[in-house]
C-alpha atoms as a PDB file:
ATOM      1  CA  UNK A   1     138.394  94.037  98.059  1.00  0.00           C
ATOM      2  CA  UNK A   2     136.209  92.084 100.747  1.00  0.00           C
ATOM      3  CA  UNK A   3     137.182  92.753 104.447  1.00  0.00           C
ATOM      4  CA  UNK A   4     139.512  90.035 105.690  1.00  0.00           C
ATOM      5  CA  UNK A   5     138.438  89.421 109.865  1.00  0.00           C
ATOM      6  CA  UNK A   6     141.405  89.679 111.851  1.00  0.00           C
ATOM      7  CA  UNK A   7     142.183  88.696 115.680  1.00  0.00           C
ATOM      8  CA  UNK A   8     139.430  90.634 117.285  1.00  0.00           C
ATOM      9  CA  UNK A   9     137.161  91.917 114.468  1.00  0.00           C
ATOM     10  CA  UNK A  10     133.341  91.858 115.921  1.00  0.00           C
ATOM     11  CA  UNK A  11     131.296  89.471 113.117  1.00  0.00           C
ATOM     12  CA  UNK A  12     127.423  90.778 112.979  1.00  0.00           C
ATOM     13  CA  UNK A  13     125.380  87.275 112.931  1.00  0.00           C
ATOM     14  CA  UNK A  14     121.713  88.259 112.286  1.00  0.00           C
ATOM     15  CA  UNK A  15     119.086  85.502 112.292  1.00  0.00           C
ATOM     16  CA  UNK A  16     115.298  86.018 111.435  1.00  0.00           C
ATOM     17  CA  UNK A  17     112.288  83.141 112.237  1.00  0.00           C
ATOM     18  CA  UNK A  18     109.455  84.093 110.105  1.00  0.00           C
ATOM     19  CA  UNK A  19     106.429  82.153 111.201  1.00  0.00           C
ATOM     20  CA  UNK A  20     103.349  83.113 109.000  1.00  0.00           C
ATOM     21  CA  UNK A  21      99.252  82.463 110.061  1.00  0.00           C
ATOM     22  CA  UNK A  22      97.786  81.000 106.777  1.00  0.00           C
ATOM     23  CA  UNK A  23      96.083  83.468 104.604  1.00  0.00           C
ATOM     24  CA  UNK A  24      95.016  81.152 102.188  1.00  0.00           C
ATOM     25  CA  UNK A  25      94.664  77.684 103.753  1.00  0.00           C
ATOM     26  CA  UNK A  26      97.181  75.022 103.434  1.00  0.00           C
ATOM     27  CA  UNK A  27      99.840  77.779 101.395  1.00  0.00           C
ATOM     28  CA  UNK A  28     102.612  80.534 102.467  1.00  0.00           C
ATOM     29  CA  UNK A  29     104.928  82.220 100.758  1.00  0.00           C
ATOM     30  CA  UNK A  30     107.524  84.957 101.408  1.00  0.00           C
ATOM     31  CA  UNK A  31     110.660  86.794 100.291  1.00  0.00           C
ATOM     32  CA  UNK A  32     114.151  86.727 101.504  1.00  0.00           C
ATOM     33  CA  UNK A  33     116.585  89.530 100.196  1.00  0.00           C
ATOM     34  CA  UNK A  34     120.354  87.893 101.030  1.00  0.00           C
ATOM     35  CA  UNK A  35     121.976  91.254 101.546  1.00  0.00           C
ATOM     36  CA  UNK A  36     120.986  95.212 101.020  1.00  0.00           C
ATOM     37  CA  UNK A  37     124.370  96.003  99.622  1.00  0.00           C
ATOM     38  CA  UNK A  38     126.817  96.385 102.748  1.00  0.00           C
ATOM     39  CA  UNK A  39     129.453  93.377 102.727  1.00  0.00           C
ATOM     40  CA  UNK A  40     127.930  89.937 103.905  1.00  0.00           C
ATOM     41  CA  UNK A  41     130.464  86.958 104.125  1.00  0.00           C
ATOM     42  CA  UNK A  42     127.453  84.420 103.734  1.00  0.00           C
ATOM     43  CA  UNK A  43     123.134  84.905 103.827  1.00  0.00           C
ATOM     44  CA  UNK A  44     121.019  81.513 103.860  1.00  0.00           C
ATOM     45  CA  UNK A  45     117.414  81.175 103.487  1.00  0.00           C
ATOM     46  CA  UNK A  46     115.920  78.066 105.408  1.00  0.00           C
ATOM     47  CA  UNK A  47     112.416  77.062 104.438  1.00  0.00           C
ATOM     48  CA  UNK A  48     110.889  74.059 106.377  1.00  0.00           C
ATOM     49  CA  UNK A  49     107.904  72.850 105.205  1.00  0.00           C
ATOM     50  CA  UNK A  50     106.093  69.873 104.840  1.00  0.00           C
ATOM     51  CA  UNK A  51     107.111  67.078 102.261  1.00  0.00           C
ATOM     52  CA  UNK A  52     104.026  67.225 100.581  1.00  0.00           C
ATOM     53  CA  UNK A  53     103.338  70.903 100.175  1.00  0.00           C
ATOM     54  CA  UNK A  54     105.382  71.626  96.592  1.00  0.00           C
ATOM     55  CA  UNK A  55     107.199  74.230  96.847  1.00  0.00           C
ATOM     56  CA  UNK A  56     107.589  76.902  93.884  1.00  0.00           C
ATOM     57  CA  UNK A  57     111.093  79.012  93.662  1.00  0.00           C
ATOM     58  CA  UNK A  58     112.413  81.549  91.786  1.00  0.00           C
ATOM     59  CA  UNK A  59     115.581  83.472  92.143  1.00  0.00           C
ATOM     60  CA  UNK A  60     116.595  87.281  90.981  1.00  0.00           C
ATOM     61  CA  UNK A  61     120.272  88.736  90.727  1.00  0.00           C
ATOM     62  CA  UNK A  62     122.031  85.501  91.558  1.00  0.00           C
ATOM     63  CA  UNK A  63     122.089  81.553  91.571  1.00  0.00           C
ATOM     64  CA  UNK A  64     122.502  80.861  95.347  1.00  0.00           C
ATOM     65  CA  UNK A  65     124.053  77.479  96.128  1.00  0.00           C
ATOM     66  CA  UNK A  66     120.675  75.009  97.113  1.00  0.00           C
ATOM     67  CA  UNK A  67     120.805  72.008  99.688  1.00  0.00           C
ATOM     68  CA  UNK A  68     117.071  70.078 100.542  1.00  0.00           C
ATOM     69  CA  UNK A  69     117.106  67.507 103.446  1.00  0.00           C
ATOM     70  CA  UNK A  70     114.051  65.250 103.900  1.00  0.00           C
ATOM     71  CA  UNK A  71     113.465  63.531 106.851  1.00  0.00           C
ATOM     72  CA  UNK A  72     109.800  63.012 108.868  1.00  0.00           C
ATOM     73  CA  UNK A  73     107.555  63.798 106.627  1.00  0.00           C
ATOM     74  CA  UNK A  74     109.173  67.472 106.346  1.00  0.00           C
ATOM     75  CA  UNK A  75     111.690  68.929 103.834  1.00  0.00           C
ATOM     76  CA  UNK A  76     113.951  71.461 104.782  1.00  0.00           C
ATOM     77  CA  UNK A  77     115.610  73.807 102.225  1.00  0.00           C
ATOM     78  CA  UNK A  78     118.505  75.890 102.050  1.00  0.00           C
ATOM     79  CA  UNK A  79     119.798  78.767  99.838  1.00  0.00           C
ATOM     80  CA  UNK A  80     123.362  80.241 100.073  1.00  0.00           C
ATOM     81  CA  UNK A  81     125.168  83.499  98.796  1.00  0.00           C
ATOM     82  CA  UNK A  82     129.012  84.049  99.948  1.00  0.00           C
ATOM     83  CA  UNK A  83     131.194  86.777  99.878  1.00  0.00           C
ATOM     84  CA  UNK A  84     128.466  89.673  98.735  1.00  0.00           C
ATOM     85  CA  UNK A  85     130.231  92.679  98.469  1.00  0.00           C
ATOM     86  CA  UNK A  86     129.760  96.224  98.909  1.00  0.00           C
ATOM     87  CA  UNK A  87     127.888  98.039  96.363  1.00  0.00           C
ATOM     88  CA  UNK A  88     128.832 101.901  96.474  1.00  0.00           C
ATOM     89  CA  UNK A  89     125.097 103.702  95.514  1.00  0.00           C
ATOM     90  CA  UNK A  90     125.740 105.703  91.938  1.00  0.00           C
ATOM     91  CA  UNK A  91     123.076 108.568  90.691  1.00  0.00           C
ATOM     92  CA  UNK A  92     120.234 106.750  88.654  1.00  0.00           C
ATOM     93  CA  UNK A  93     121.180 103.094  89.988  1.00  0.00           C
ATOM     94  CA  UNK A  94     118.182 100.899  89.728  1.00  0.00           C
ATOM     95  CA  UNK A  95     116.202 100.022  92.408  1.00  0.00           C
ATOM     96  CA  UNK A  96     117.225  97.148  95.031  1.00  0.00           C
ATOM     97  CA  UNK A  97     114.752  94.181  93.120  1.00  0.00           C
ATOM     98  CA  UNK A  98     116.681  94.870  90.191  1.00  0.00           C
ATOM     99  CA  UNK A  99     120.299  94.886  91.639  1.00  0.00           C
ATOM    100  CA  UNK A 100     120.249  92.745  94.817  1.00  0.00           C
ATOM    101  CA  UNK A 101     120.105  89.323  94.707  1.00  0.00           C
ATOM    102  CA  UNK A 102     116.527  87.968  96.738  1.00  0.00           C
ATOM    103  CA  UNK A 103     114.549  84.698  96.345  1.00  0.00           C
ATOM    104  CA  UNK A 104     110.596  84.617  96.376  1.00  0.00           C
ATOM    105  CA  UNK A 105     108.938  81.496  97.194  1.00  0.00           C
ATOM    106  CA  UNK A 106     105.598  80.065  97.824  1.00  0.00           C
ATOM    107  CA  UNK A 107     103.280  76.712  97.876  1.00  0.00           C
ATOM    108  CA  UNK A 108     100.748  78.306  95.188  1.00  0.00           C
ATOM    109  CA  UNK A 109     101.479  77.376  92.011  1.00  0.00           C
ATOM    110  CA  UNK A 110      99.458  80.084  89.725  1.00  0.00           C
ATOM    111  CA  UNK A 111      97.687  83.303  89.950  1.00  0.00           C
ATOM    112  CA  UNK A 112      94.786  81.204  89.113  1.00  0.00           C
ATOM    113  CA  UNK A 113      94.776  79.122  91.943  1.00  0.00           C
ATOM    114  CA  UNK A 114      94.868  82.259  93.963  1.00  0.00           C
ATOM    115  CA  UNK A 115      92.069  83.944  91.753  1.00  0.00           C
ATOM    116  CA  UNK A 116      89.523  80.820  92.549  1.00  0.00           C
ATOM    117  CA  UNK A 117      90.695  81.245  96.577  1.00  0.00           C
ATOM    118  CA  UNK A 118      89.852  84.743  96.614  1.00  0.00           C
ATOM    119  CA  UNK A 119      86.800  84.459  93.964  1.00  0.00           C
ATOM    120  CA  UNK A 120      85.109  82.243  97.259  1.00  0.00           C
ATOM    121  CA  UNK A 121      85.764  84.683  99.617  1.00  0.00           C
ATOM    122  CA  UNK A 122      84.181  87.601  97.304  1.00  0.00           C
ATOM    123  CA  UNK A 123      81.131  85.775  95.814  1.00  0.00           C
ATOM    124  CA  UNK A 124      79.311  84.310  99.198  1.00  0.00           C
ATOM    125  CA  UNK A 125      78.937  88.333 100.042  1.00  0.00           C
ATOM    126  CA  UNK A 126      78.190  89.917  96.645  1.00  0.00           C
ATOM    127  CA  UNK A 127      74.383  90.728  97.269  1.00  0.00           C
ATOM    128  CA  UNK A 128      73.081  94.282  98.801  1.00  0.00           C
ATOM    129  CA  UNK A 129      70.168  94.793 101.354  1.00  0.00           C
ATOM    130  CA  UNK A 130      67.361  96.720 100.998  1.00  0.00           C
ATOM    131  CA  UNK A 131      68.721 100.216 101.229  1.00  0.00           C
ATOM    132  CA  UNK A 132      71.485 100.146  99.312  1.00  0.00           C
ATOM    133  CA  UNK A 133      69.549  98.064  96.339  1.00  0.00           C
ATOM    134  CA  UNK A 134      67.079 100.986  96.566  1.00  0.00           C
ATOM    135  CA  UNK A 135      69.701 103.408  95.648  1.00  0.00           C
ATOM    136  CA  UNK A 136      71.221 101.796  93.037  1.00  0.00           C
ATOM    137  CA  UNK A 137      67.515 100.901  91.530  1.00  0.00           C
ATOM    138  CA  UNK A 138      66.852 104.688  92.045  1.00  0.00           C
ATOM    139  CA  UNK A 139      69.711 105.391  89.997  1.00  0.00           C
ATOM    140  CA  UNK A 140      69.328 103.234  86.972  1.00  0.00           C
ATOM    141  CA  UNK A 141      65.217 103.274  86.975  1.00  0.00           C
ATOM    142  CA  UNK A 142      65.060 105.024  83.972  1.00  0.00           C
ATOM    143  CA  UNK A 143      67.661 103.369  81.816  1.00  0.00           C
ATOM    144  CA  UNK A 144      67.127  99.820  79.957  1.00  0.00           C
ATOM    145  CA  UNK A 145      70.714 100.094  77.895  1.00  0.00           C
ATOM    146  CA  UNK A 146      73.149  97.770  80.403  1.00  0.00           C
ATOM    147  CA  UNK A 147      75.933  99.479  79.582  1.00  0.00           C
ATOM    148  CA  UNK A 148      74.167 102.660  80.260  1.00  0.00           C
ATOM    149  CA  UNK A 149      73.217 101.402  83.507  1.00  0.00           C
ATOM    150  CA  UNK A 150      76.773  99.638  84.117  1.00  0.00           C
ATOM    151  CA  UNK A 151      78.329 103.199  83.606  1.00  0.00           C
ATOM    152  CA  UNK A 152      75.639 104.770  86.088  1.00  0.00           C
ATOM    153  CA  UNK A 153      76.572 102.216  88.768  1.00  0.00           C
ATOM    154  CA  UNK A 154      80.210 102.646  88.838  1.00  0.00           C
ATOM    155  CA  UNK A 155      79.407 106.628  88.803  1.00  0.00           C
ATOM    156  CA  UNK A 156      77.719 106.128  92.120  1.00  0.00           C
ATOM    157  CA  UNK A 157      80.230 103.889  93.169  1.00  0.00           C
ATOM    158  CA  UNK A 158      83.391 106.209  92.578  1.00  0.00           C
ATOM    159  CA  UNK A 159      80.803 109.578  93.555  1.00  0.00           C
ATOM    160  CA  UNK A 160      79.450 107.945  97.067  1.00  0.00           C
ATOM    161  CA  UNK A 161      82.453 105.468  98.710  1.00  0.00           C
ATOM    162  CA  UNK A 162      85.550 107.103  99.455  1.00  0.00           C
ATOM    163  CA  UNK A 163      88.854 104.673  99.441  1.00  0.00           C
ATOM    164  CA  UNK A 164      90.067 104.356 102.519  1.00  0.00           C
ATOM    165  CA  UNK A 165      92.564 101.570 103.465  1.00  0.00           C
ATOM    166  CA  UNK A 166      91.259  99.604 106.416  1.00  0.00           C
ATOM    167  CA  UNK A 167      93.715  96.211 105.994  1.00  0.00           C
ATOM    168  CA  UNK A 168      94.134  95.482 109.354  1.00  0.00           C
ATOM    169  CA  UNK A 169      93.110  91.505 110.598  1.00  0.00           C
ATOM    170  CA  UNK A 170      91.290  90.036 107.723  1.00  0.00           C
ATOM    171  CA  UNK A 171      90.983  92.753 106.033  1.00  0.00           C
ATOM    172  CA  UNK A 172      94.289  92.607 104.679  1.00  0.00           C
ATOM    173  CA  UNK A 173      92.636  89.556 102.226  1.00  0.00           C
ATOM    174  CA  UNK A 174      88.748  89.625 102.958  1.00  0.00           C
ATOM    175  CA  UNK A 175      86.768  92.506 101.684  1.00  0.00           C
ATOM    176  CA  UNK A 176      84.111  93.928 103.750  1.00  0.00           C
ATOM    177  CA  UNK A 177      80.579  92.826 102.419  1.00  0.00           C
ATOM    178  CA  UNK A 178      78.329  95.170 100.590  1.00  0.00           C
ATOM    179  CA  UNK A 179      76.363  96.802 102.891  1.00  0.00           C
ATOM    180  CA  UNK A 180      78.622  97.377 105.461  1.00  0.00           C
ATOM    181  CA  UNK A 181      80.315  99.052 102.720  1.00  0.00           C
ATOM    182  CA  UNK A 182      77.451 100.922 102.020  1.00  0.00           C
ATOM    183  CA  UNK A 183      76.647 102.316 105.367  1.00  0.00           C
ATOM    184  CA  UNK A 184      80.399 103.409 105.966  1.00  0.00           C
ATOM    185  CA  UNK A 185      80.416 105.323 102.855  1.00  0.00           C
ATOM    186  CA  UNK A 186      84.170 104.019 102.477  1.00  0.00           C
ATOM    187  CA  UNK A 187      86.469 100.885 101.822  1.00  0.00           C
ATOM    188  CA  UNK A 188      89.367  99.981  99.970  1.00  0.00           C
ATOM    189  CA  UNK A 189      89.861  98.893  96.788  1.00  0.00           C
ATOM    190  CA  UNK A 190      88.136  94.769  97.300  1.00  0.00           C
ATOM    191  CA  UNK A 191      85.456  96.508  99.605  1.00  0.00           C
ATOM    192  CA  UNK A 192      84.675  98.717  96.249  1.00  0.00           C
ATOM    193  CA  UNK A 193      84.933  96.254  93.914  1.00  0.00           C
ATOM    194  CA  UNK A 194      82.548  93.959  95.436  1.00  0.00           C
ATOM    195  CA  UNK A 195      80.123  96.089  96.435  1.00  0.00           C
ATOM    196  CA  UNK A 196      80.125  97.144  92.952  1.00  0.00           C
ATOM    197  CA  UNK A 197      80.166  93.119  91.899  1.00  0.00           C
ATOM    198  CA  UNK A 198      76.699  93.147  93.818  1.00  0.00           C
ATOM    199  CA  UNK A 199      75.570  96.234  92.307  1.00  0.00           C
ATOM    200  CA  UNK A 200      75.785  95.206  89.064  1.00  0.00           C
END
C-alpha cells in the first residue's frame, strides 16, 4: 500500500533545471525518467520551448497525464505520473527502460535529419595531407581491384589508429579531421571512420 503522510512526515521535493548548449543548431532533446522505483506521490516533466520549434514525444511504461500552455511566442509542456509505487527488485527483472515509466523528447523529427546534420560536419574534413595520402598510396600501389584496395585501407586503418575515446567539448559530436587523426595514431570511432571516408 502507498505511504499515507501524517502530521510531521518529512516530504522529499526534488527539482532539476536542465539547460542544454545546442549540439545541433536550432534542436534539443532529452530524457526524463519519473521515478527509479522508490515511492513518488507525483513526477512532472516541464519542457519550455519555443512555439515554433515542433516538438516530437514518445512515452515508455506509462501514459502520464499532459497539459501545454501557450503564451508569448513559447509553449510550455507538462507531463504527470501520481502515486508510483514501490517496486521490490526480483532476480532476472528487466532492466529500468523496460520497467520504469520515462519520456524521451526532442525537436528532430528523423534520424535522417540528424544523418544530413552530421553528414556536413564529416564531409568539409574528409581529405588527407600529404603524409598520410602517401601511406595509404604506399599501401594500395600495387592493387587495381577496389575492393582489394578497400579491404587494404581499412587493414591499415584498424592495424595503425588505436580507439581511444576523446569526447570531451566538441568532440562529443565533431570528429577530429584526418590528419590530425593520422599523426595521433588514435581517435574514436567518427575520428576512424572519417579518416577512413578520406582514405577511401
Amino acid at each position: 500500500e502507498f505511504p499515507q503522510p501524517g502530521p510531521g512526515a518529512i516530504l522529499y521535493y526534488g527539482y532539476v533545471l536542465e539547460t542544454q548548449k545546442e549540439i545541433m543548431p536550432g534542436h534539443f532533446a532529452g530524457v526524463w525518467w519519473y521515478w527509479d522505483g522508490t515511492p513518488v506521490l507525483e513526477s512532472v516533466l516541464i519542457v519550455d520551448r519555443p512555439a515554433e520549434r515542433k516538438l516530437f514525444v514518445r512515452h515508455y511504461n506509462g501514459t502520464p497525464e499532459q497539459r501545454a500552455v501557450t503564451a508569448n511566442g513559447r509553449v510550455r509542456e507538462e507531463w504527470r505520473l501520481r502515486r508510483l509505487e514501490k517496486v521490490e527488485e526480483e532476480a532476472l527483472m528487466p532492466p529500468g527502460d523496460k520497467t520504469f515509466p520515462h519520456t524521451e523528447y526532442s525537436t528532430v523529427a528523423s534520424w535522417e535529419e540528424i544523418g544530413k546534420w552530421f553528414a556536413g560536419l564529416c564531409y568539409p574534413m574528409a581529405t588527407l595531407g600529404a603524409d598520410a595520402a602517401k601511406e595509404i598510396l604506399d599501401r594500395t600501389r600495387d592493387v587495381s581491384d577496389p575492393a582489394e584496395k578497400a579491404e587494404r585501407i581499412w587493414d591499415w586503418v584498424t592495424e595503425n589508429l588505436r580507439y581511444v575515446d576523446t569526447s570531451l567539448g566538441e568532440g562529443t559530436h565533431k570528429p577530429t579531421p584526418p590528419d590530425e587523426t593520422f599523426k595521433r595514431r588514435h581517435g574514436e570511432c567518427k575520428d576512424q571512420s572519417v579518416f577512413l571516408m578520406a582514405a577511401l
